Coordinates of C-alpha atoms and ligand atoms in Angstrom, one line a residue:
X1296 CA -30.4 11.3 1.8
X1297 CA -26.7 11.1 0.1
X1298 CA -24.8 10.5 2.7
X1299 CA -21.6 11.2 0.6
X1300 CA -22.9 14.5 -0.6
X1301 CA -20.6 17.6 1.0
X1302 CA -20.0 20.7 -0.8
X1303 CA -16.6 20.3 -2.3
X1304 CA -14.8 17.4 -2.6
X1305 CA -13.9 14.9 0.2
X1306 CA -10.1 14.5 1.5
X1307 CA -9.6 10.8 0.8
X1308 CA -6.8 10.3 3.8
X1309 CA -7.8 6.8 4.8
X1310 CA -5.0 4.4 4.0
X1311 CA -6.8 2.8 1.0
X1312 CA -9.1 3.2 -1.0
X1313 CA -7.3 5.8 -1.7
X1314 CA -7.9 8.5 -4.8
X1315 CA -8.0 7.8 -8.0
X1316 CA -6.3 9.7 -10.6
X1317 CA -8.7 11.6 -13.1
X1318 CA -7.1 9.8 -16.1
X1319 CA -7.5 6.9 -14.2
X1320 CA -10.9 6.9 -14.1
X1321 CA -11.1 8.3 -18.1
X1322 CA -9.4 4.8 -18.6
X1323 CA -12.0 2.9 -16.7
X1324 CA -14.9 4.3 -18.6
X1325 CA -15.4 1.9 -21.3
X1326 CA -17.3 -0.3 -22.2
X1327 CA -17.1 -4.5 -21.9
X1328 CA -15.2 -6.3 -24.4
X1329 CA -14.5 -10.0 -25.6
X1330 CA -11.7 -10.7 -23.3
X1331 CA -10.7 -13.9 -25.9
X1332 CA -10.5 -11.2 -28.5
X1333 CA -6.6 -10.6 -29.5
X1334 CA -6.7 -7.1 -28.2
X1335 CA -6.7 -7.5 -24.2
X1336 CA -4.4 -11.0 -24.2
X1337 CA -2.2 -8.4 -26.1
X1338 CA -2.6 -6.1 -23.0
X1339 CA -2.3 -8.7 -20.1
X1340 CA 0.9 -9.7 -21.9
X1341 CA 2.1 -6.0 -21.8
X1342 CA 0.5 -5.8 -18.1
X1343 CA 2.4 -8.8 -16.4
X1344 CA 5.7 -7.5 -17.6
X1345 CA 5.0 -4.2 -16.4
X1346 CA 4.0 -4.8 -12.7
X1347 CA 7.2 -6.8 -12.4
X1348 CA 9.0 -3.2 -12.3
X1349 CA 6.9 -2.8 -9.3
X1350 CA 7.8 -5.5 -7.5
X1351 CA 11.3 -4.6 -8.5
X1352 CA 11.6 -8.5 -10.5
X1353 CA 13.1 -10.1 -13.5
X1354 CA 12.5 -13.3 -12.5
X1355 CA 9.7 -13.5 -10.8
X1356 CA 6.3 -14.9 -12.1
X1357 CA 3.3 -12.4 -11.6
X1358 CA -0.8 -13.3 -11.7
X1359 CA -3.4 -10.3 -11.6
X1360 CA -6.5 -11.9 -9.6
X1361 CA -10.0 -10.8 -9.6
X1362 CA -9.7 -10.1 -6.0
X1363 CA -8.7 -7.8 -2.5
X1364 CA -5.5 -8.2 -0.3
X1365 CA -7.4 -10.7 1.6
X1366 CA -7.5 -13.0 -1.6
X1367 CA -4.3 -12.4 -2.2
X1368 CA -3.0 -13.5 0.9
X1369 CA -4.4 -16.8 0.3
X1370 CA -3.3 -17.2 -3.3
X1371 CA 0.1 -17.0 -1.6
X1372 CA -0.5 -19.5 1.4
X1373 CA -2.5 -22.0 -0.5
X1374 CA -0.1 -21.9 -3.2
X1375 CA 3.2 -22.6 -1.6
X1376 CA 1.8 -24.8 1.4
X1377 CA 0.5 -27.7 2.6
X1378 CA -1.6 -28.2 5.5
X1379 CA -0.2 -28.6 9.0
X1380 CA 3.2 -26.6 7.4
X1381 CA 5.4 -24.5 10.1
X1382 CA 4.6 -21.0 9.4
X1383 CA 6.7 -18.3 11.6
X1384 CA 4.6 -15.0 11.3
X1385 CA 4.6 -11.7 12.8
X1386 CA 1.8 -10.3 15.0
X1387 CA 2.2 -6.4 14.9
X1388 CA -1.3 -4.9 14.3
X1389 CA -4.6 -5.5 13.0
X1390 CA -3.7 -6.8 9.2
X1391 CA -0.9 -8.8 10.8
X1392 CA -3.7 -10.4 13.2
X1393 CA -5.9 -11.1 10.3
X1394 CA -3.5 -12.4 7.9
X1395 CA -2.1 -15.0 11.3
X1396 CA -5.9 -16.2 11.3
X1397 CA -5.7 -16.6 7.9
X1398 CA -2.7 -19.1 7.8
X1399 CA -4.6 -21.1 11.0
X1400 CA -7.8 -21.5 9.9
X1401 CA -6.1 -23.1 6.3
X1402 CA -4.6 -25.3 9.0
X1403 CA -1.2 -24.1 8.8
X1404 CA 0.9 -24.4 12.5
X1405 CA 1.9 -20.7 12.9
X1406 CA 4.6 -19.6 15.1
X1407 CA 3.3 -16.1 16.4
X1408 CA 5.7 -13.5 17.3
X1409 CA 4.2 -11.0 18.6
X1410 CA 5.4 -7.5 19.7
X1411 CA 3.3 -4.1 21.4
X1412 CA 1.1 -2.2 18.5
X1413 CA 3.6 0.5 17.5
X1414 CA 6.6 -1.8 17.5
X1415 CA 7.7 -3.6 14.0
X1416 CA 8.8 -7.2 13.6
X1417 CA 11.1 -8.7 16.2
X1418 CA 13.6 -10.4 14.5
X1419 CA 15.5 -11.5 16.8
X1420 CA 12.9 -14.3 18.0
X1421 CA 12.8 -15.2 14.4
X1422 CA 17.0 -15.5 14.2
X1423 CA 16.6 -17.9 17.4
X1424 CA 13.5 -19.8 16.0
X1425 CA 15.3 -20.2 12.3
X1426 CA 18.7 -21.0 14.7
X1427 CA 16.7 -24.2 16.7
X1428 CA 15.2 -25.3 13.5
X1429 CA 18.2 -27.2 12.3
X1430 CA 15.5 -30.0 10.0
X1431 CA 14.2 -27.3 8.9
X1432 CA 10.3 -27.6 10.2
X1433 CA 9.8 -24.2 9.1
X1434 CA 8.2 -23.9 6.0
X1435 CA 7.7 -20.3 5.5
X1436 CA 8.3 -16.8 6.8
X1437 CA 5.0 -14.4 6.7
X1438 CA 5.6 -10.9 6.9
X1439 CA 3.9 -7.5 6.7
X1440 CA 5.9 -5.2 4.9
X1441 CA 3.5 -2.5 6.4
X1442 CA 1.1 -3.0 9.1
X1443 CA -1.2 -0.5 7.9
X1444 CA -3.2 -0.2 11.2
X1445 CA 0.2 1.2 13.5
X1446 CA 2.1 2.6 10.7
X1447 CA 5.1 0.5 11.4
X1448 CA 7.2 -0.6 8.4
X1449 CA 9.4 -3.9 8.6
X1450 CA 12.8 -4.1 7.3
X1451 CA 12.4 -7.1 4.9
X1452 CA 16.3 -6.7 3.8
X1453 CA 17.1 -8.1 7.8
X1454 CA 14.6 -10.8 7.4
X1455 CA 16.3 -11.9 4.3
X1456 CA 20.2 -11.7 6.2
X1457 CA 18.8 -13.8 8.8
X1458 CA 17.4 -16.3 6.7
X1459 CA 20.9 -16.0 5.0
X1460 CA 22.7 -16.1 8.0
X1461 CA 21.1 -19.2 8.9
X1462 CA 21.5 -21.0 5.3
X1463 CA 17.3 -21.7 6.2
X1464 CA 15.6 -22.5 3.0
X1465 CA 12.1 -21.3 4.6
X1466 CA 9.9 -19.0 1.4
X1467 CA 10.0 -15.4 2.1
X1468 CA 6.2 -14.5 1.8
X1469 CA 5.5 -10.4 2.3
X1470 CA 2.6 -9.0 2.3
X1471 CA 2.8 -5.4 0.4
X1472 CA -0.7 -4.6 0.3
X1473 CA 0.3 -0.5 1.6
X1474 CA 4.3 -0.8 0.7
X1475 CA 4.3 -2.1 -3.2
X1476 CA 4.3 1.5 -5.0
X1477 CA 4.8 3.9 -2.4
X1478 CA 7.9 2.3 -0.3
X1479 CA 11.2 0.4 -1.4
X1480 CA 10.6 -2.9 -2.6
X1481 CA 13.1 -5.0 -4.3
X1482 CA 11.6 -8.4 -4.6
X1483 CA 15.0 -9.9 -6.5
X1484 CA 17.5 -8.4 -4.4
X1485 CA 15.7 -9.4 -0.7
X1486 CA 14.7 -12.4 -1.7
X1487 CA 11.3 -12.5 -1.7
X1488 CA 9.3 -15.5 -3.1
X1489 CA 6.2 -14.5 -2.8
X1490 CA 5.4 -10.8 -2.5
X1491 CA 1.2 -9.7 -3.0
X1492 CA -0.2 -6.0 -3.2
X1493 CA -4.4 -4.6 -3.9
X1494 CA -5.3 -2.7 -6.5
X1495 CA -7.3 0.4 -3.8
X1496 CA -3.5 1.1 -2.3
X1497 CA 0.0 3.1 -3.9
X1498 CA -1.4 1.6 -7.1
X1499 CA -4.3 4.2 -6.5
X1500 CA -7.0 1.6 -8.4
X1501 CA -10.4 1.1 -7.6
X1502 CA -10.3 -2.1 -4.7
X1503 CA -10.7 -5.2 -7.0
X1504 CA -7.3 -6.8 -8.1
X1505 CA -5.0 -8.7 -6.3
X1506 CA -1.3 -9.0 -7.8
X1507 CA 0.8 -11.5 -6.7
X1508 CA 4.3 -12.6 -7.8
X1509 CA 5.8 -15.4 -6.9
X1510 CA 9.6 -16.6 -7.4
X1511 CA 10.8 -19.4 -9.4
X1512 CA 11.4 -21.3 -5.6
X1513 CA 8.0 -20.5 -5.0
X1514 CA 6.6 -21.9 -8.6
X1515 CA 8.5 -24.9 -7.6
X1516 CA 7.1 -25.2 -4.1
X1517 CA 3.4 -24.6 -5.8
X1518 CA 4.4 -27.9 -7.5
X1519 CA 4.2 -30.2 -4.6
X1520 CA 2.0 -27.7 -2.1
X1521 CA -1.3 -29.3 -1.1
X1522 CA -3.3 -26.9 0.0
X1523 CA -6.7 -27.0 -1.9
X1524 CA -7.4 -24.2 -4.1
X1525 CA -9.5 -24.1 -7.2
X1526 CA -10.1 -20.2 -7.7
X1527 CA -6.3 -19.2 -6.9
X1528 CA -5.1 -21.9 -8.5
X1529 CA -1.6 -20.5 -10.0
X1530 CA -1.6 -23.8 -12.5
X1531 CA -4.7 -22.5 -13.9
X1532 CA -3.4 -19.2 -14.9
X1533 CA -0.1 -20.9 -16.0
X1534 CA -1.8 -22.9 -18.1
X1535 CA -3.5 -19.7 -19.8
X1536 CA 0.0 -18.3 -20.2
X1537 CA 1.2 -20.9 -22.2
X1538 CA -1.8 -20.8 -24.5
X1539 CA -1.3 -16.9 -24.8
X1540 CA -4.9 -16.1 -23.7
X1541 CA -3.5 -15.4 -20.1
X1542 CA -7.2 -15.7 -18.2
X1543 CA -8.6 -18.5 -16.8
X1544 CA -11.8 -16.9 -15.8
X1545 CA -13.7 -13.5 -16.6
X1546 CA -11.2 -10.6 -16.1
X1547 CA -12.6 -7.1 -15.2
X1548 CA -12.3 -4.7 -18.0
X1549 CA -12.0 -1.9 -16.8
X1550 CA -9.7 -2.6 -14.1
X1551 CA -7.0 -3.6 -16.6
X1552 CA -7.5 -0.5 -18.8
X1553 CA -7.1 1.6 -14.9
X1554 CA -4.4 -0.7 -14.4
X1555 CA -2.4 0.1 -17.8
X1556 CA -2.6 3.7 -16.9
X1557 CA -1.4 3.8 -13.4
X1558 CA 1.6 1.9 -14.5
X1559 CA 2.3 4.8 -17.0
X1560 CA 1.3 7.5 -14.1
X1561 CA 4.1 5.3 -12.1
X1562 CA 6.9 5.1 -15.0
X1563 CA 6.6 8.6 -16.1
X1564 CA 6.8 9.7 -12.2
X1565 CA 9.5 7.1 -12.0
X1566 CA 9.3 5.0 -9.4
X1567 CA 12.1 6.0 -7.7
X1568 CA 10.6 9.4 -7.5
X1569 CA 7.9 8.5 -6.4
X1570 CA 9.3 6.7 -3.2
X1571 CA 10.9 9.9 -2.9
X1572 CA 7.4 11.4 -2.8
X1573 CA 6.0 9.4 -0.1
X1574 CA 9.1 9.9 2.1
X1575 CA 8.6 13.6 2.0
X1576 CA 4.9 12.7 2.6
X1577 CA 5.2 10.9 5.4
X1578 CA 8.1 13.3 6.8
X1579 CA 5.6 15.9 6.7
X1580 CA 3.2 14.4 8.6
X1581 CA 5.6 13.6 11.3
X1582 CA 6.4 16.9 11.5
X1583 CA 2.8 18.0 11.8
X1584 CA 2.5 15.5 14.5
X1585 CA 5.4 16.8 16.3
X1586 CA 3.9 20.2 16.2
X1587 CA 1.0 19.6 17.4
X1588 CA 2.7 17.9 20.5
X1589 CA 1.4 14.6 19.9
X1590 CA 3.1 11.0 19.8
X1591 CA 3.3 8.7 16.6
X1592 CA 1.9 5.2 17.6
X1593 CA 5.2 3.9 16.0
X1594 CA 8.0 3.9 18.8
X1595 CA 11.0 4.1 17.1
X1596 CA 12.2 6.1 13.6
X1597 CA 13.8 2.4 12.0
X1598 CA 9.8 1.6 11.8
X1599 CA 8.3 5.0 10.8
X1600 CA 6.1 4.4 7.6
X1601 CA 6.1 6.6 4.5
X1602 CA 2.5 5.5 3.8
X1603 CA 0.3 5.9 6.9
X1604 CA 1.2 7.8 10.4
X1605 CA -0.7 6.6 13.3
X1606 CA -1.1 9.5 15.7
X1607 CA -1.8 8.7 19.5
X1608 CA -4.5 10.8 20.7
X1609 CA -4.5 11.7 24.9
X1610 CA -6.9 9.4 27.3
X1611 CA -9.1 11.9 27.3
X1612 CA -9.9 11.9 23.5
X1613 CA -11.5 9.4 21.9
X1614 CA -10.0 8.9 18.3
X1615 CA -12.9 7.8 16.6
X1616 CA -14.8 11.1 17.4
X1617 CA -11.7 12.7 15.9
X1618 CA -12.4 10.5 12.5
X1619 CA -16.4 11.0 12.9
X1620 CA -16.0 15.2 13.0
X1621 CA -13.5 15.0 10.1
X1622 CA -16.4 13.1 7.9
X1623 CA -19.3 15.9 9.3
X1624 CA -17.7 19.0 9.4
X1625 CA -14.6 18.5 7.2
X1626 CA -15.6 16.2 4.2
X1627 CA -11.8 14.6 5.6
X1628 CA -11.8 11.1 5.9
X1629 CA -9.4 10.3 8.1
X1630 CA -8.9 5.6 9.2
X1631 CA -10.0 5.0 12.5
X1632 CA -8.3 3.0 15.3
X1633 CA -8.3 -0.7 14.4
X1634 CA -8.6 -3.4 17.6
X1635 CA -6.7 -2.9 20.4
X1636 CA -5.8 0.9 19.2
X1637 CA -9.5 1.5 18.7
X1638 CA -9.9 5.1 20.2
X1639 CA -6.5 5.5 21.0
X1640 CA -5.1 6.4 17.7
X1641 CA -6.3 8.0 14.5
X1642 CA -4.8 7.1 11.1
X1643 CA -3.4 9.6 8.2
X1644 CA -2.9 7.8 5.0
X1645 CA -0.5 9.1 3.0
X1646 CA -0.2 7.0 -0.2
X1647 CA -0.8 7.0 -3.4
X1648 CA -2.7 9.7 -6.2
X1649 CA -2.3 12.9 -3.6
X1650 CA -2.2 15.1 -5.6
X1651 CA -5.1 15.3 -8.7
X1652 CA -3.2 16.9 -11.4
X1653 CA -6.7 18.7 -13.1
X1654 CA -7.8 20.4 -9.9
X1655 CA -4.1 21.7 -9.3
X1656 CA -3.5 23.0 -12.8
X1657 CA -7.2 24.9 -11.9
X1658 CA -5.9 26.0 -9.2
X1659 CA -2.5 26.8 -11.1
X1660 CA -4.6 29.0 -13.9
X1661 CA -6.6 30.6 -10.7
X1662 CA -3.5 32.0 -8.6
X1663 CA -1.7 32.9 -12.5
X1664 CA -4.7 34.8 -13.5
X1665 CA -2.2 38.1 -13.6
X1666 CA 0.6 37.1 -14.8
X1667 CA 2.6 36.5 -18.1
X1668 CA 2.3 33.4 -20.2
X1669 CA 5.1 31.7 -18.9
X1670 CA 4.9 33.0 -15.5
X1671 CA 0.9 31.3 -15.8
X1672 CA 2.8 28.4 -16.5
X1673 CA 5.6 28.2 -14.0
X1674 CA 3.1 28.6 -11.1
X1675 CA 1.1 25.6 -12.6
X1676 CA 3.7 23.5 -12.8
X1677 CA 4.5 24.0 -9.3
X1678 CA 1.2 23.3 -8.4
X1679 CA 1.4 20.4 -10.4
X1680 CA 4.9 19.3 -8.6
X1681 CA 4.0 20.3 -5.4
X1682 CA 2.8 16.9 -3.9
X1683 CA 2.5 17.9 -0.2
X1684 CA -0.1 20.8 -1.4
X1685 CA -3.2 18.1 -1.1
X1686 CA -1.7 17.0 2.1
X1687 CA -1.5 20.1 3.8
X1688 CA -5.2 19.9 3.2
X1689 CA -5.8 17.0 5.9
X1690 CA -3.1 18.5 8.4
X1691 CA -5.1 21.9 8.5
X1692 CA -8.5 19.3 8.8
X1693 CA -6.9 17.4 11.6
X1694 CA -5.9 20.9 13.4
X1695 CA -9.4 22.0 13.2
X1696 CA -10.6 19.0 14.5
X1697 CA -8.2 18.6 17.3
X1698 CA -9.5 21.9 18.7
X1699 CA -13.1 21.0 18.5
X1700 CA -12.6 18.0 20.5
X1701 CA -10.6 20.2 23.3
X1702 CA -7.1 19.2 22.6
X1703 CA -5.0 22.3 22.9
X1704 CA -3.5 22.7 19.4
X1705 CA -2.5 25.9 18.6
X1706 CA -3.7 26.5 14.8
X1707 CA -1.8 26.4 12.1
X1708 CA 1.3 24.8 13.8
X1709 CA 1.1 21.2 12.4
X1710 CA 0.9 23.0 8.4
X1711 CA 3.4 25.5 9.0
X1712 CA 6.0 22.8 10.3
X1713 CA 4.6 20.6 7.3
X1714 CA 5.1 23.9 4.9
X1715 CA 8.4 24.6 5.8
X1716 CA 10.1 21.4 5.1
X1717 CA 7.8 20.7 1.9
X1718 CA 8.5 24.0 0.7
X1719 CA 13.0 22.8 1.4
X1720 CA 12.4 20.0 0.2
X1721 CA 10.1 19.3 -2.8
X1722 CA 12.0 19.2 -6.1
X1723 CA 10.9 19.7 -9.6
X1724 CA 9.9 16.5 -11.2
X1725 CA 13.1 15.7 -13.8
X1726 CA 11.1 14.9 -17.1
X1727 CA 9.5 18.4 -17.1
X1728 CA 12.0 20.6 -16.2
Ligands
PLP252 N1 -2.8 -6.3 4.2 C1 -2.6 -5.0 4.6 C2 -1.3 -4.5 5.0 C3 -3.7 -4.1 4.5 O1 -3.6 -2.8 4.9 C4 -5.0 -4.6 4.1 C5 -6.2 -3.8 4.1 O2 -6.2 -2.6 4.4 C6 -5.1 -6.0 3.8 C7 -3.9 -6.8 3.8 C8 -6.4 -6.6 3.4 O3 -6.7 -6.1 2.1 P1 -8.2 -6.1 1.6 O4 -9.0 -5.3 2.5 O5 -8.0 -5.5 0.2 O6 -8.6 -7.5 1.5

C-alpha cells in the first residue's frame, strides 16, 4: 500500500520539509558530474557569495555541508570551542532542548536559561550572567533565532545590545535553521559570528545541506578551538578555497544545482519581499487562530513567529488526533506537538515555497477561461501574487478538522478573517507590475 497516495496533492504545512518549488526540482533532475571538473568549482564559487545575501554578510565566511541542522549545529560548536568552555544557552522548546544536549554531551559547561514553552529568550538572566562574568568565563552565547516547536521568535538585535552593553567578548552563535530566508536576519549588523540554517526550511530545498557562516572573530576562534572534528572541519574546506576547488569531500549534485535556483527564486522575489511575505503569512494565521477562538502557544506579540504558529488546542482535544485526521481525511500535513507540548498544541508551518507558481497559473487559466487576453492574464498574475491563496488551503483543513474532533468552530471563520486581511494587504510583486 502507498501510504502517501491521496487523490490530489498533499498540503505540505509542517514546519520543514517544506515544498519544493517545481523549478526547483527541474534543477535537481540531472545527472552526476565530475565535481573536480571546472564547471561546479565555478558554481560553488558563485554559490558561497550568494548565500552571504542570505545571511545578510559581507564579511562573513560561509561553508555549504553535506548535512541537516543537527550537523550544522555542531560544525558551529566544534568549531569555535574547546571542551569544558562556558556556554550560556537558551532552553525555550524542543530544538532549543536538543541543541543544549548537543553542546553537553561535546562536553561544553552550559548555563541553561530556561523559560515556560511559549515564552522566548529571557534576556535579562543573560544581562546578569554576562554582568557577574567580569574574566569573562563565558565563551559563547547559543541562541535559537526560532524555536520551531512553540513558534516563539528571539530578538537577536537585544542579545547583541547586551553583549554590547557589557563590552563581553563571548561569540554570538544563532541557530537559524526556520528564521534564515523567511525572517529578518542581518548577520553583520547584530553581530553574529556564527549563524547556521538547513536546506528543507525558508530555503524550500530537499533536507540535505547545512550552511553555516562564520565571522572573521569566529575564523579566528576556530584557530585555537579544540574541540575534535574531522568531518566539519572548517580548515578543510578552507583549504579547498584556497586551491579554488572549494570541496573537501563528495558534494551532492543536485542539491547545488536546487540550491543555485532557490537563490534566484529568492533574489528575483527580493528578499525583502519575501520577509514581507511571511509576515502577512504568519499575520494570517494569527488571525485564523483568533477566529476560531483559540490561543497561540506564544504568550506575547514581541515573540510571535512569521514562520510557524503553535495553536493551543482545549484539554479535551488531543492535538495529535488533530495532525492524524489532517493526514487521513485532508491530505494536510499539519507538525505535531513536540515534548512537553505533545497533545497540547498543533503546529502550522508557514515558511517557505507556499505558493507553486504552475498549479496557480492552472488555476489562473481555469478561473480566466471567459475573459479577454489581458484580462486571462491579470487574474493569473494575481494568482500568481497571491501568496496566502495556498494558505488558506490549510486554515479551511484545520477548520474541518477542528469540527470533527468536537471543537465548536464555526466554519469558515478562521479563512474569512485570514481572507479579509490577505485580500488588504497583499501587494503586487514590484518586478512584474
Ligand atoms: N533547529 C531548529 C530551529 C529546527 O527547527 C530544527 C529542525 O526542525 C533543527 C535545528 C534540526 O534540524 P535537522 O532536523 O535538519 O537536523
Amino acid at each position: 500500500m502507498d501510504y502517501f497516495y491521496g487523490p490530489g496533492r498533499n498540503h505540505l504545512f509542517v514546519p520543514g520539509p517544506v515544498n519544493i518549488p517545481e523549478s526547483v526540482l527541474r534543477a535537481m533532475n540531472r545527472n552526476n558530474e565530475d565535481y573536480r571538473s571546472p564547471a561546479i568549482p565555478a558554481m560553488t564559487k558563485t554559490l558561497l557569495e550568494d548565500v552571504k545575501k542570505i545571511f545578510k554578510t559581507t564579511s562573513g565566511t560561509p561553508f555549504i555541508i553535506p548535512t541537516t541542522g543537527t550537523g550544522a549545529w555542531e560544525s558551529a560548536l566544534t568549531n569555535t570551542l574547546s571542551p569544558g568552555d562556558r556556554t550560556v544557552s537558551f532552553l525555550i522548546g524542543q530544538f532549543s532542548l536538543l541543541w543544549i544536549d548537543q553542546q553537553k554531551r561535546l562536553g561544553f559547561n552550559v548555563d541553561v536559561v530556561e523559560s515556560d514553552w511559549g515564552q522566548g529568550a529571557n534576556l535579562d538572566i543573560l544581562a546578569s550572567k554576562l554582568a557577574e562574568d567580569t574574566a569573562h568565563t563565558i565563551k559563547a552565547v547559543c541562541i535559537v533565532h526560532n524555536e520551531t516547536a512553540t513558534g516563539v521568535t528571539n530578538n537577536l538585535a537585544k542579545v547583541r545590545k547586551i553583549l554590547d552593553d557589557y563590552r563581553h567578548p563571548a561569540l554570538f552563535l544563532v541557530d537559524g535553521v526556520s528564521s534564515i530566508c523567511a525572517l529578518d536576519f542581518r548577520m553583520d549588523e547584530w553581530g553574529v559570528d556564527v549563524a547556521l540554517t538547513g536546506s528543507q526550511k525558508a530555503l524550500s530545498l530537499p533536507t540535505g545541506m547545512g550552511i553555516v557562516c562564520a565571522s572573521p572573530k569566529a575564523l579566528v576562534a576556530s584557530e585555537t578551538a579544540k574541540s575534535v572534528r574531522v568531518f566539519f572541519d572548517w580548515k578543510d574546506y578552507l583549504k579547498f578555497y584556497k586551491l579554488g576547488t572549494f570541496w573537501p569531500y563528495t558534494p551532492s549534485i543536485q542539491l547545488l544545482y536546487g540550491l543555485r535556483e532557490a537563490l534566484d527564486l529568492l533574489f528575483e522575489e527580493g528578499l525583502d519581499n519575501v520577509i514581507a511575505r511571511h509576515a502577512r503569512l504568519g499575520n494570517a494565521t494569527r488571525l485564523a487562530v483568533e477566529a476560531w477562538g483559540l490561543k497561540n502557544c506564544t504568550q506575547k506579540e514581541e515573540w510571535f513567529s512569521d514562520t510557524v504558529t503553535a495553536v493551543l488546542v482545549p484539554p479535551y482535544i488531543d492535538s495529535a488526533e488533530i495532525v492524524r485526521r489532517g493526514w487521513k481525511r485532508y491530505n494536510l500535513s499539519l507538525g505535531l506537538g513536540l515534548n512537553k507540548v505533545a497533545g497540547k498544541v498543533f503546529r502550522i508551518g508557514h515558511l517557505g515555497n507556499l505558493n507553486e507558481p504552475f498549479e496557480l497559473v492552472i488555476l489562473g487559466y481555469e478561473t480566466a477561461l471567459e475573459c479577454s487576453k489581458t484580462q486571462t492574464l491579470r487574474v493569473i498574475i494575481a494568482a500568481e501574487w497571491s501568496h496566502g491563496l495556498q494558505l488558506l488551503g490549510c486554515l479551511a483543513g484545520v477548520e474541518m478538522i477542528l469540527k470533527d474532533v468536537g471543537y465548536p468552530v464555526k466554519l469558515g471563520s478562521g479563512v474569512a478573517a485570514a481572507c479579509a486581511y490577505l485580500q488588504n494587504s497583499t501587494p503586487l510583486i514590484a518586478s512584474r507590475m
